[in-house]
Amino acid sequence: MSQYFFNYNKDDDKDKSKDISLEDEVINSQPIEELSKSKSSFGKSKNKIIFYVIVIIAIIGYAIFSASKNVNFEKVIDDIKEEDVSNTTEETLSTEMFNLIDKPTNNYNYEILINITENNIEKVYTFYGTRLSEKYLIMKKVDNVLEKYYQDLNIYYKVVDNNYIQVTAEQIYPINYSYLTIDLINSYIEKSNLVLESINYKEQSMLYNYETSVSDVLLDQVSNNDVFAIFEKYSSDSYQLSIDYTNVVKHSNNSISNCLVTITYTEIGKITTLEDN
């Protein structure tokens, strides 16, 4: 009986000690876990705050940099535009800004496009060739038909099977030939009002827009209210004229509703002989 009681108490004590140790472990582990969770949560919050601060600083820095960059770029462009361009002569612009080509005189290759609408029918005439002094090679293309001419002073020849047949300017050109000569166009420009002067920095070219009175062309007629436009473009390798002759030619032919002429000059001053193109 006593042995049994002793053994019972001993086992009971063991169970009690186990329960106490488990309770101690539970009690001791709870603060550690809570502290660990608290530290982990604080660390995560701290990392988030640091991250957001870095992001905000980066955004502010980028905005300041972008703003300063834009301001500097606009200032450079403004400085270029304001660098005495308005007071600079055409010759100075040609040599100092873009090395623009010289205005043609009597030595160049050329291409003339004449777009005419007559009786609501549009037709395009193409001329190209070479000028050397007072001699011209003239290639004419209309409706895919190519014709060859030569001009010596004011005498014109059509080349047919290696034969030279004398013709007139009226048989070659659909409008008055004088409207296509560089000397006469220059005289129009001298009498014109400069409407717009612009610089294309990307293309490195200068463009002038003139407004000319028709009465300056048709000296025998009074047409003070009619004007026509001339566009003059200089670049490093070409000189181009675009002219709206509609109001000019309508005085002699009412059936014409549109007449646009574009003349492009290249190889200025470099021609040594007339060549077939």
PDB file of C-alpha atoms in Angstrom:
ATOM      1  CA  MET A   1       0.000   0.000   0.000  1.00  0.00           C
ATOM      2  CA  SER A   2       2.696   2.502   0.987  1.00  0.00           C
ATOM      3  CA  GLN A   3       4.790   1.577  -2.022  1.00  0.00           C
ATOM      4  CA  TYR A   4       1.879   2.193  -4.258  1.00  0.00           C
ATOM      5  CA  PHE A   5       1.162   5.535  -2.600  1.00  0.00           C
ATOM      6  CA  PHE A   6       4.794   6.561  -2.923  1.00  0.00           C
ATOM      7  CA  ASN A   7       4.926   5.598  -6.538  1.00  0.00           C
ATOM      8  CA  TYR A   8       1.690   7.404  -7.209  1.00  0.00           C
ATOM      9  CA  ASN A   9       2.910  10.611  -5.620  1.00  0.00           C
ATOM     10  CA  LYS A  10       6.182  10.423  -7.461  1.00  0.00           C
ATOM     11  CA  ASP A  11       4.510  10.077 -10.768  1.00  0.00           C
ATOM     12  CA  ASP A  12       2.135  12.803  -9.886  1.00  0.00           C
ATOM     13  CA  ASP A  13       5.005  15.098  -9.021  1.00  0.00           C
ATOM     14  CA  LYS A  14       6.596  14.354 -12.340  1.00  0.00           C
ATOM     15  CA  ASP A  15       3.411  15.283 -14.136  1.00  0.00           C
ATOM     16  CA  LYS A  16       3.117  18.457 -12.143  1.00  0.00           C
ATOM     17  CA  SER A  17       6.709  19.424 -12.888  1.00  0.00           C
ATOM     18  CA  LYS A  18       6.074  18.833 -16.550  1.00  0.00           C
ATOM     19  CA  ASP A  19       2.990  21.020 -16.461  1.00  0.00           C
ATOM     20  CA  ILE A  20       4.874  23.764 -14.653  1.00  0.00           C
ATOM     21  CA  SER A  21       7.754  23.641 -17.141  1.00  0.00           C
ATOM     22  CA  LEU A  22       5.342  23.794 -20.065  1.00  0.00           C
ATOM     23  CA  GLU A  23       3.574  26.745 -18.523  1.00  0.00           C
ATOM     24  CA  ASP A  24       6.923  28.464 -18.003  1.00  0.00           C
ATOM     25  CA  GLU A  25       7.866  27.829 -21.608  1.00  0.00           C
ATOM     26  CA  VAL A  26       4.553  29.188 -22.808  1.00  0.00           C
ATOM     27  CA  ILE A  27       4.776  32.203 -20.509  1.00  0.00           C
ATOM     28  CA  ASN A  28       8.416  32.910 -21.437  1.00  0.00           C
ATOM     29  CA  SER A  29       7.899  32.360 -25.160  1.00  0.00           C
ATOM     30  CA  GLN A  30       4.968  34.786 -25.499  1.00  0.00           C
ATOM     31  CA  PRO A  31       6.936  37.990 -24.822  1.00  0.00           C
ATOM     32  CA  ILE A  32       9.732  36.810 -27.140  1.00  0.00           C
ATOM     33  CA  GLU A  33       7.328  36.138 -29.991  1.00  0.00           C
ATOM     34  CA  GLU A  34       5.518  39.416 -29.426  1.00  0.00           C
ATOM     35  CA  LEU A  35       8.840  41.262 -29.281  1.00  0.00           C
ATOM     36  CA  SER A  36       9.997  39.520 -32.447  1.00  0.00           C
ATOM     37  CA  LYS A  37       6.771  40.433 -34.229  1.00  0.00           C
ATOM     38  CA  SER A  38       7.038  43.998 -33.005  1.00  0.00           C
ATOM     39  CA  LYS A  39      10.625  44.282 -34.210  1.00  0.00           C
ATOM     40  CA  SER A  40       9.720  42.759 -37.584  1.00  0.00           C
ATOM     41  CA  SER A  41       6.761  45.112 -37.993  1.00  0.00           C
ATOM     42  CA  PHE A  42       8.878  48.109 -37.037  1.00  0.00           C
ATOM     43  CA  GLY A  43      11.585  47.039 -39.489  1.00  0.00           C
ATOM     44  CA  LYS A  44       9.103  46.709 -42.306  1.00  0.00           C
ATOM     45  CA  SER A  45       7.578  50.105 -41.534  1.00  0.00           C
ATOM     46  CA  LYS A  46      11.004  51.670 -41.371  1.00  0.00           C
ATOM     47  CA  ASN A  47      11.954  50.184 -44.749  1.00  0.00           C
ATOM     48  CA  LYS A  48       8.709  51.451 -46.285  1.00  0.00           C
ATOM     49  CA  ILE A  49       9.317  54.949 -44.953  1.00  0.00           C
ATOM     50  CA  ILE A  50      12.887  54.963 -46.287  1.00  0.00           C
ATOM     51  CA  PHE A  51      11.673  53.708 -49.662  1.00  0.00           C
ATOM     52  CA  TYR A  52       8.971  56.395 -49.944  1.00  0.00           C
ATOM     53  CA  VAL A  53      11.425  59.099 -48.903  1.00  0.00           C
ATOM     54  CA  ILE A  54      13.874  57.962 -51.586  1.00  0.00           C
ATOM     55  CA  VAL A  55      11.101  57.907 -54.207  1.00  0.00           C
ATOM     56  CA  ILE A  56       9.904  61.409 -53.258  1.00  0.00           C
ATOM     57  CA  ILE A  57      13.467  62.775 -53.350  1.00  0.00           C
ATOM     58  CA  ALA A  58      14.038  61.149 -56.731  1.00  0.00           C
ATOM     59  CA  ILE A  59      10.823  62.655 -58.167  1.00  0.00           C
ATOM     60  CA  ILE A  60      11.650  66.129 -56.856  1.00  0.00           C
ATOM     61  CA  GLY A  61      15.196  65.873 -58.184  1.00  0.00           C
ATOM     62  CA  TYR A  62      14.025  64.740 -61.606  1.00  0.00           C
ATOM     63  CA  ALA A  63      11.460  67.544 -61.791  1.00  0.00           C
ATOM     64  CA  ILE A  64      14.073  70.154 -60.914  1.00  0.00           C
ATOM     65  CA  PHE A  65      16.517  68.704 -63.438  1.00  0.00           C
ATOM     66  CA  SER A  66      13.906  68.548 -66.193  1.00  0.00           C
ATOM     67  CA  ALA A  67      12.759  72.087 -65.561  1.00  0.00           C
ATOM     68  CA  SER A  68      16.290  73.442 -65.620  1.00  0.00           C
ATOM     69  CA  LYS A  69      17.060  71.433 -68.761  1.00  0.00           C
ATOM     70  CA  ASN A  70      13.999  72.766 -70.596  1.00  0.00           C
ATOM     71  CA  VAL A  71      14.731  76.307 -69.582  1.00  0.00           C
ATOM     72  CA  ASN A  72      18.313  76.027 -70.755  1.00  0.00           C
ATOM     73  CA  PHE A  73      17.273  74.485 -74.085  1.00  0.00           C
ATOM     74  CA  GLU A  74      14.665  77.185 -74.738  1.00  0.00           C
ATOM     75  CA  LYS A  75      17.196  79.827 -73.810  1.00  0.00           C
ATOM     76  CA  VAL A  76      19.693  78.436 -76.322  1.00  0.00           C
ATOM     77  CA  ILE A  77      17.070  78.460 -79.095  1.00  0.00           C
ATOM     78  CA  ASP A  78      16.018  81.998 -78.180  1.00  0.00           C
ATOM     79  CA  ASP A  79      19.650  83.093 -78.165  1.00  0.00           C
ATOM     80  CA  ILE A  80      20.164  81.608 -81.633  1.00  0.00           C
ATOM     81  CA  LYS A  81      17.041  83.264 -82.995  1.00  0.00           C
ATOM     82  CA  GLU A  82      17.883  86.606 -81.419  1.00  0.00           C
ATOM     83  CA  GLU A  83      21.535  86.590 -82.406  1.00  0.00           C
ATOM     84  CA  ASP A  84      21.234  89.593 -84.697  1.00  0.00           C
ATOM     85  CA  VAL A  85      19.294  87.550 -87.272  1.00  0.00           C
ATOM     86  CA  SER A  86      16.880  90.399 -87.864  1.00  0.00           C
ATOM     87  CA  ASN A  87      19.736  92.784 -88.568  1.00  0.00           C
ATOM     88  CA  THR A  88      21.789  90.336 -90.604  1.00  0.00           C
ATOM     89  CA  THR A  89      21.958  90.743 -94.362  1.00  0.00           C
ATOM     90  CA  GLU A  90      21.249  87.936 -96.788  1.00  0.00           C
ATOM     91  CA  GLU A  91      24.945  87.737 -97.709  1.00  0.00           C
ATOM     92  CA  THR A  92      25.987  87.462 -94.065  1.00  0.00           C
ATOM     93  CA  LEU A  93      23.484  84.683 -93.466  1.00  0.00           C
ATOM     94  CA  SER A  94      24.825  82.865 -96.499  1.00  0.00           C
ATOM     95  CA  THR A  95      28.411  82.905 -95.285  1.00  0.00           C
ATOM     96  CA  GLU A  96      28.069  82.876 -91.513  1.00  0.00           C
ATOM     97  CA  MET A  97      25.015  80.786 -90.606  1.00  0.00           C
ATOM     98  CA  PHE A  98      24.572  77.868 -92.996  1.00  0.00           C
ATOM     99  CA  ASN A  99      26.948  78.555 -95.890  1.00  0.00           C
ATOM    100  CA  LEU A 100      23.944  79.012 -98.167  1.00  0.00           C
ATOM    101  CA  ILE A 101      24.264  78.720-101.907  1.00  0.00           C
ATOM    102  CA  ASP A 102      24.687  81.845-104.029  1.00  0.00           C
ATOM    103  CA  LYS A 103      21.804  83.167-106.092  1.00  0.00           C
ATOM    104  CA  PRO A 104      22.106  81.870-109.687  1.00  0.00           C
ATOM    105  CA  THR A 105      23.209  84.102-112.531  1.00  0.00           C
ATOM    106  CA  ASN A 106      24.052  82.311-115.790  1.00  0.00           C
ATOM    107  CA  ASN A 107      25.676  79.018-114.822  1.00  0.00           C
ATOM    108  CA  TYR A 108      23.542  76.223-113.300  1.00  0.00           C
ATOM    109  CA  ASN A 109      21.370  73.157-113.663  1.00  0.00           C
ATOM    110  CA  TYR A 110      17.649  73.772-113.343  1.00  0.00           C
ATOM    111  CA  GLU A 111      14.254  72.137-113.073  1.00  0.00           C
ATOM    112  CA  ILE A 112      10.972  73.956-113.767  1.00  0.00           C
ATOM    113  CA  LEU A 113       7.572  72.578-112.787  1.00  0.00           C
ATOM    114  CA  ILE A 114       4.529  74.396-114.161  1.00  0.00           C
ATOM    115  CA  ASN A 115       1.183  73.285-112.812  1.00  0.00           C
ATOM    116  CA  ILE A 116      -1.742  74.760-114.737  1.00  0.00           C
ATOM    117  CA  THR A 117      -5.459  74.213-114.316  1.00  0.00           C
ATOM    118  CA  GLU A 118      -7.373  75.338-117.402  1.00  0.00           C
ATOM    119  CA  ASN A 119     -11.070  74.666-117.937  1.00  0.00           C
ATOM    120  CA  ASN A 120     -10.939  72.494-114.794  1.00  0.00           C
ATOM    121  CA  ILE A 121      -8.281  70.281-116.367  1.00  0.00           C
ATOM    122  CA  GLU A 122      -4.960  70.097-114.557  1.00  0.00           C
ATOM    123  CA  LYS A 123      -1.744  69.660-116.487  1.00  0.00           C
ATOM    124  CA  VAL A 124       1.873  69.496-115.324  1.00  0.00           C
ATOM    125  CA  TYR A 125       4.801  70.614-117.471  1.00  0.00           C
ATOM    126  CA  THR A 126       8.339  69.636-116.513  1.00  0.00           C
ATOM    127  CA  PHE A 127      11.461  71.305-117.885  1.00  0.00           C
ATOM    128  CA  TYR A 128      15.029  70.534-116.894  1.00  0.00           C
ATOM    129  CA  GLY A 129      18.474  71.107-118.261  1.00  0.00           C
ATOM    130  CA  THR A 130      21.578  73.262-118.078  1.00  0.00           C
ATOM    131  CA  ARG A 131      22.490  76.865-118.634  1.00  0.00           C
ATOM    132  CA  LEU A 132      26.005  77.974-119.569  1.00  0.00           C
ATOM    133  CA  SER A 133      26.255  81.692-120.251  1.00  0.00           C
ATOM    134  CA  GLU A 134      23.519  82.432-122.829  1.00  0.00           C
ATOM    135  CA  LYS A 135      23.167  78.846-124.063  1.00  0.00           C
ATOM    136  CA  TYR A 136      20.566  76.420-122.696  1.00  0.00           C
ATOM    137  CA  LEU A 137      19.845  72.739-122.941  1.00  0.00           C
ATOM    138  CA  ILE A 138      16.065  72.316-122.503  1.00  0.00           C
ATOM    139  CA  MET A 139      14.379  68.987-121.873  1.00  0.00           C
ATOM    140  CA  LYS A 140      10.569  69.171-121.880  1.00  0.00           C
ATOM    141  CA  LYS A 141       8.290  66.460-120.525  1.00  0.00           C
ATOM    142  CA  VAL A 142       4.505  66.518-120.829  1.00  0.00           C
ATOM    143  CA  ASP A 143       2.213  63.487-120.566  1.00  0.00           C
ATOM    144  CA  ASN A 144       5.295  61.210-120.561  1.00  0.00           C
ATOM    145  CA  VAL A 145       6.439  62.650-123.890  1.00  0.00           C
ATOM    146  CA  LEU A 146      10.028  63.934-123.821  1.00  0.00           C
ATOM    147  CA  GLU A 147      11.261  66.622-126.195  1.00  0.00           C
ATOM    148  CA  LYS A 148      14.706  68.190-126.550  1.00  0.00           C
ATOM    149  CA  TYR A 149      15.499  71.817-127.316  1.00  0.00           C
ATOM    150  CA  TYR A 150      18.463  74.164-127.409  1.00  0.00           C
ATOM    151  CA  GLN A 151      18.426  77.893-126.821  1.00  0.00           C
ATOM    152  CA  ASP A 152      21.134  80.283-127.981  1.00  0.00           C
ATOM    153  CA  LEU A 153      20.399  83.820-126.841  1.00  0.00           C
ATOM    154  CA  ASN A 154      16.775  84.307-127.981  1.00  0.00           C
ATOM    155  CA  ILE A 155      16.781  81.661-130.698  1.00  0.00           C
ATOM    156  CA  TYR A 156      15.230  78.263-130.004  1.00  0.00           C
ATOM    157  CA  TYR A 157      15.791  74.940-131.740  1.00  0.00           C
ATOM    158  CA  LYS A 158      13.923  71.675-131.436  1.00  0.00           C
ATOM    159  CA  VAL A 159      16.019  68.548-131.922  1.00  0.00           C
ATOM    160  CA  VAL A 160      14.268  65.971-134.098  1.00  0.00           C
ATOM    161  CA  ASP A 161      16.282  63.000-135.374  1.00  0.00           C
ATOM    162  CA  ASN A 162      19.516  64.976-134.948  1.00  0.00           C
ATOM    163  CA  ASN A 163      18.064  67.834-136.963  1.00  0.00           C
ATOM    164  CA  TYR A 164      17.682  71.331-135.504  1.00  0.00           C
ATOM    165  CA  ILE A 165      14.343  72.961-136.278  1.00  0.00           C
ATOM    166  CA  GLN A 166      13.916  76.589-135.276  1.00  0.00           C
ATOM    167  CA  VAL A 167      10.875  77.232-133.107  1.00  0.00           C
ATOM    168  CA  THR A 168       9.532  79.978-130.855  1.00  0.00           C
ATOM    169  CA  ALA A 169       9.370  80.192-127.063  1.00  0.00           C
ATOM    170  CA  GLU A 170       5.562  80.106-127.285  1.00  0.00           C
ATOM    171  CA  GLN A 171       5.805  76.647-128.881  1.00  0.00           C
ATOM    172  CA  ILE A 172       7.800  75.381-125.926  1.00  0.00           C
ATOM    173  CA  TYR A 173       6.355  76.994-122.816  1.00  0.00           C
ATOM    174  CA  PRO A 174       2.676  77.113-121.750  1.00  0.00           C
ATOM    175  CA  ILE A 175       3.073  80.611-120.252  1.00  0.00           C
ATOM    176  CA  ASN A 176       5.099  83.697-121.115  1.00  0.00           C
ATOM    177  CA  TYR A 177       8.731  82.590-120.967  1.00  0.00           C
ATOM    178  CA  SER A 178       9.843  85.872-119.396  1.00  0.00           C
ATOM    179  CA  TYR A 179       7.959  84.844-116.223  1.00  0.00           C
ATOM    180  CA  LEU A 180      10.473  82.005-115.858  1.00  0.00           C
ATOM    181  CA  THR A 181      13.704  83.971-116.243  1.00  0.00           C
ATOM    182  CA  ILE A 182      15.779  84.600-113.151  1.00  0.00           C
ATOM    183  CA  ASP A 183      16.510  88.221-114.068  1.00  0.00           C
ATOM    184  CA  LEU A 184      12.836  89.185-114.370  1.00  0.00           C
ATOM    185  CA  ILE A 185      11.892  87.311-111.195  1.00  0.00           C
ATOM    186  CA  ASN A 186      14.648  89.172-109.339  1.00  0.00           C
ATOM    187  CA  SER A 187      13.171  92.450-110.554  1.00  0.00           C
ATOM    188  CA  TYR A 188       9.792  91.394-109.132  1.00  0.00           C
ATOM    189  CA  ILE A 189      11.401  90.590-105.784  1.00  0.00           C
ATOM    190  CA  GLU A 190      13.061  93.996-105.647  1.00  0.00           C
ATOM    191  CA  LYS A 191       9.630  95.629-105.947  1.00  0.00           C
ATOM    192  CA  SER A 192       7.904  93.240-103.561  1.00  0.00           C
ATOM    193  CA  ASN A 193       6.878  93.518 -99.946  1.00  0.00           C
ATOM    194  CA  LEU A 194       8.591  91.036 -97.649  1.00  0.00           C
ATOM    195  CA  VAL A 195       5.754  89.273 -95.818  1.00  0.00           C
ATOM    196  CA  LEU A 196       7.684  86.607 -93.958  1.00  0.00           C
ATOM    197  CA  GLU A 197      11.295  85.683 -93.317  1.00  0.00           C
ATOM    198  CA  SER A 198      11.945  82.359 -91.615  1.00  0.00           C
ATOM    199  CA  ILE A 199      14.873  80.138 -90.743  1.00  0.00           C
ATOM    200  CA  ASN A 200      14.695  76.357 -90.796  1.00  0.00           C
ATOM    201  CA  TYR A 201      17.426  75.277 -88.388  1.00  0.00           C
ATOM    202  CA  LYS A 202      16.924  71.570 -89.078  1.00  0.00           C
ATOM    203  CA  GLU A 203      17.238  71.928 -92.855  1.00  0.00           C
ATOM    204  CA  GLN A 204      19.692  74.823 -92.531  1.00  0.00           C
ATOM    205  CA  SER A 205      17.776  76.955 -94.990  1.00  0.00           C
ATOM    206  CA  MET A 206      16.322  80.455 -95.322  1.00  0.00           C
ATOM    207  CA  LEU A 207      12.835  81.127 -96.689  1.00  0.00           C
ATOM    208  CA  TYR A 208      11.499  84.502 -97.830  1.00  0.00           C
ATOM    209  CA  ASN A 209       7.854  85.109 -98.703  1.00  0.00           C
ATOM    210  CA  TYR A 210       7.144  88.147-100.903  1.00  0.00           C
ATOM    211  CA  GLU A 211       3.893  89.707-102.033  1.00  0.00           C
ATOM    212  CA  THR A 212       4.045  91.375-105.416  1.00  0.00           C
ATOM    213  CA  SER A 213       1.549  93.528-107.231  1.00  0.00           C
ATOM    214  CA  VAL A 214       0.321  92.191-110.555  1.00  0.00           C
ATOM    215  CA  SER A 215       0.547  95.724-111.962  1.00  0.00           C
ATOM    216  CA  ASP A 216       4.336  95.489-111.554  1.00  0.00           C
ATOM    217  CA  VAL A 217       4.288  92.618-114.038  1.00  0.00           C
ATOM    218  CA  LEU A 218       1.562  93.774-116.410  1.00  0.00           C
ATOM    219  CA  LEU A 219       2.778  97.335-116.838  1.00  0.00           C
ATOM    220  CA  ASP A 220       0.115  98.127-119.436  1.00  0.00           C
ATOM    221  CA  GLN A 221      -2.792  97.184-117.148  1.00  0.00           C
ATOM    222  CA  VAL A 222      -4.185  98.612-113.942  1.00  0.00           C
ATOM    223  CA  SER A 223      -4.574  95.843-111.370  1.00  0.00           C
ATOM    224  CA  ASN A 224      -3.555  97.419-108.095  1.00  0.00           C
ATOM    225  CA  ASN A 225      -5.754  95.130-106.033  1.00  0.00           C
ATOM    226  CA  ASP A 226      -4.292  91.921-107.448  1.00  0.00           C
ATOM    227  CA  VAL A 227      -1.184  90.400-105.950  1.00  0.00           C
ATOM    228  CA  PHE A 228       0.779  87.219-106.335  1.00  0.00           C
ATOM    229  CA  ALA A 229       3.186  85.415-104.035  1.00  0.00           C
ATOM    230  CA  ILE A 230       6.849  84.585-104.484  1.00  0.00           C
ATOM    231  CA  PHE A 231       8.680  82.193-102.179  1.00  0.00           C
ATOM    232  CA  GLU A 232      12.457  82.280-102.234  1.00  0.00           C
ATOM    233  CA  LYS A 233      14.397  79.501-100.516  1.00  0.00           C
ATOM    234  CA  TYR A 234      18.135  79.269 -99.951  1.00  0.00           C
ATOM    235  CA  SER A 235      19.867  76.097 -98.782  1.00  0.00           C
ATOM    236  CA  SER A 236      23.406  74.750 -98.906  1.00  0.00           C
ATOM    237  CA  ASP A 237      22.969  72.969-102.247  1.00  0.00           C
ATOM    238  CA  SER A 238      20.037  74.636-104.043  1.00  0.00           C
ATOM    239  CA  TYR A 239      18.146  77.851-104.664  1.00  0.00           C
ATOM    240  CA  GLN A 240      14.402  77.570-105.207  1.00  0.00           C
ATOM    241  CA  LEU A 241      11.646  79.887-106.351  1.00  0.00           C
ATOM    242  CA  SER A 242       7.949  79.097-105.968  1.00  0.00           C
ATOM    243  CA  ILE A 243       5.571  81.549-107.643  1.00  0.00           C
ATOM    244  CA  ASP A 244       1.805  81.705-107.808  1.00  0.00           C
ATOM    245  CA  TYR A 245       1.200  83.306-111.209  1.00  0.00           C
ATOM    246  CA  THR A 246      -2.560  82.681-111.185  1.00  0.00           C
ATOM    247  CA  ASN A 247      -3.585  86.332-110.929  1.00  0.00           C
ATOM    248  CA  VAL A 248      -1.049  87.265-113.600  1.00  0.00           C
ATOM    249  CA  VAL A 249      -2.016  84.792-116.330  1.00  0.00           C
ATOM    250  CA  LYS A 250      -5.767  85.173-115.722  1.00  0.00           C
ATOM    251  CA  HIS A 251      -5.575  88.631-117.283  1.00  0.00           C
ATOM    252  CA  SER A 252      -4.726  87.089-120.633  1.00  0.00           C
ATOM    253  CA  ASN A 253      -6.614  83.810-120.240  1.00  0.00           C
ATOM    254  CA  ASN A 254      -9.755  83.684-118.061  1.00  0.00           C
ATOM    255  CA  SER A 255     -10.051  79.924-118.441  1.00  0.00           C
ATOM    256  CA  ILE A 256      -6.953  79.423-116.255  1.00  0.00           C
ATOM    257  CA  SER A 257      -7.887  79.002-112.595  1.00  0.00           C
ATOM    258  CA  ASN A 258      -4.489  77.982-111.259  1.00  0.00           C
ATOM    259  CA  CYS A 259      -0.887  78.531-112.315  1.00  0.00           C
ATOM    260  CA  LEU A 260       1.909  77.530-109.957  1.00  0.00           C
ATOM    261  CA  VAL A 261       5.576  77.588-110.933  1.00  0.00           C
ATOM    262  CA  THR A 262       8.486  76.044-109.033  1.00  0.00           C
ATOM    263  CA  ILE A 263      12.060  76.533-110.248  1.00  0.00           C
ATOM    264  CA  THR A 264      14.984  74.770-108.582  1.00  0.00           C
ATOM    265  CA  TYR A 265      18.599  75.694-109.346  1.00  0.00           C
ATOM    266  CA  THR A 266      21.533  73.422-108.501  1.00  0.00           C
ATOM    267  CA  GLU A 267      25.238  73.139-109.326  1.00  0.00           C
ATOM    268  CA  ILE A 268      25.350  76.925-109.417  1.00  0.00           C
ATOM    269  CA  GLY A 269      28.620  78.205-110.875  1.00  0.00           C
ATOM    270  CA  LYS A 270      29.913  74.668-111.518  1.00  0.00           C
ATOM    271  CA  ILE A 271      28.793  74.101-115.107  1.00  0.00           C
ATOM    272  CA  THR A 272      31.560  73.775-117.731  1.00  0.00           C
ATOM    273  CA  THR A 273      29.596  72.358-120.673  1.00  0.00           C
ATOM    274  CA  LEU A 274      26.019  71.726-121.807  1.00  0.00           C
ATOM    275  CA  GLU A 275      25.116  68.101-121.147  1.00  0.00           C
ATOM    276  CA  ASP A 276      22.140  65.887-121.860  1.00  0.00           C
ATOM    277  CA  ASN A 277      20.361  64.978-118.617  1.00  0.00           C
TER     278      ASN A 277
END
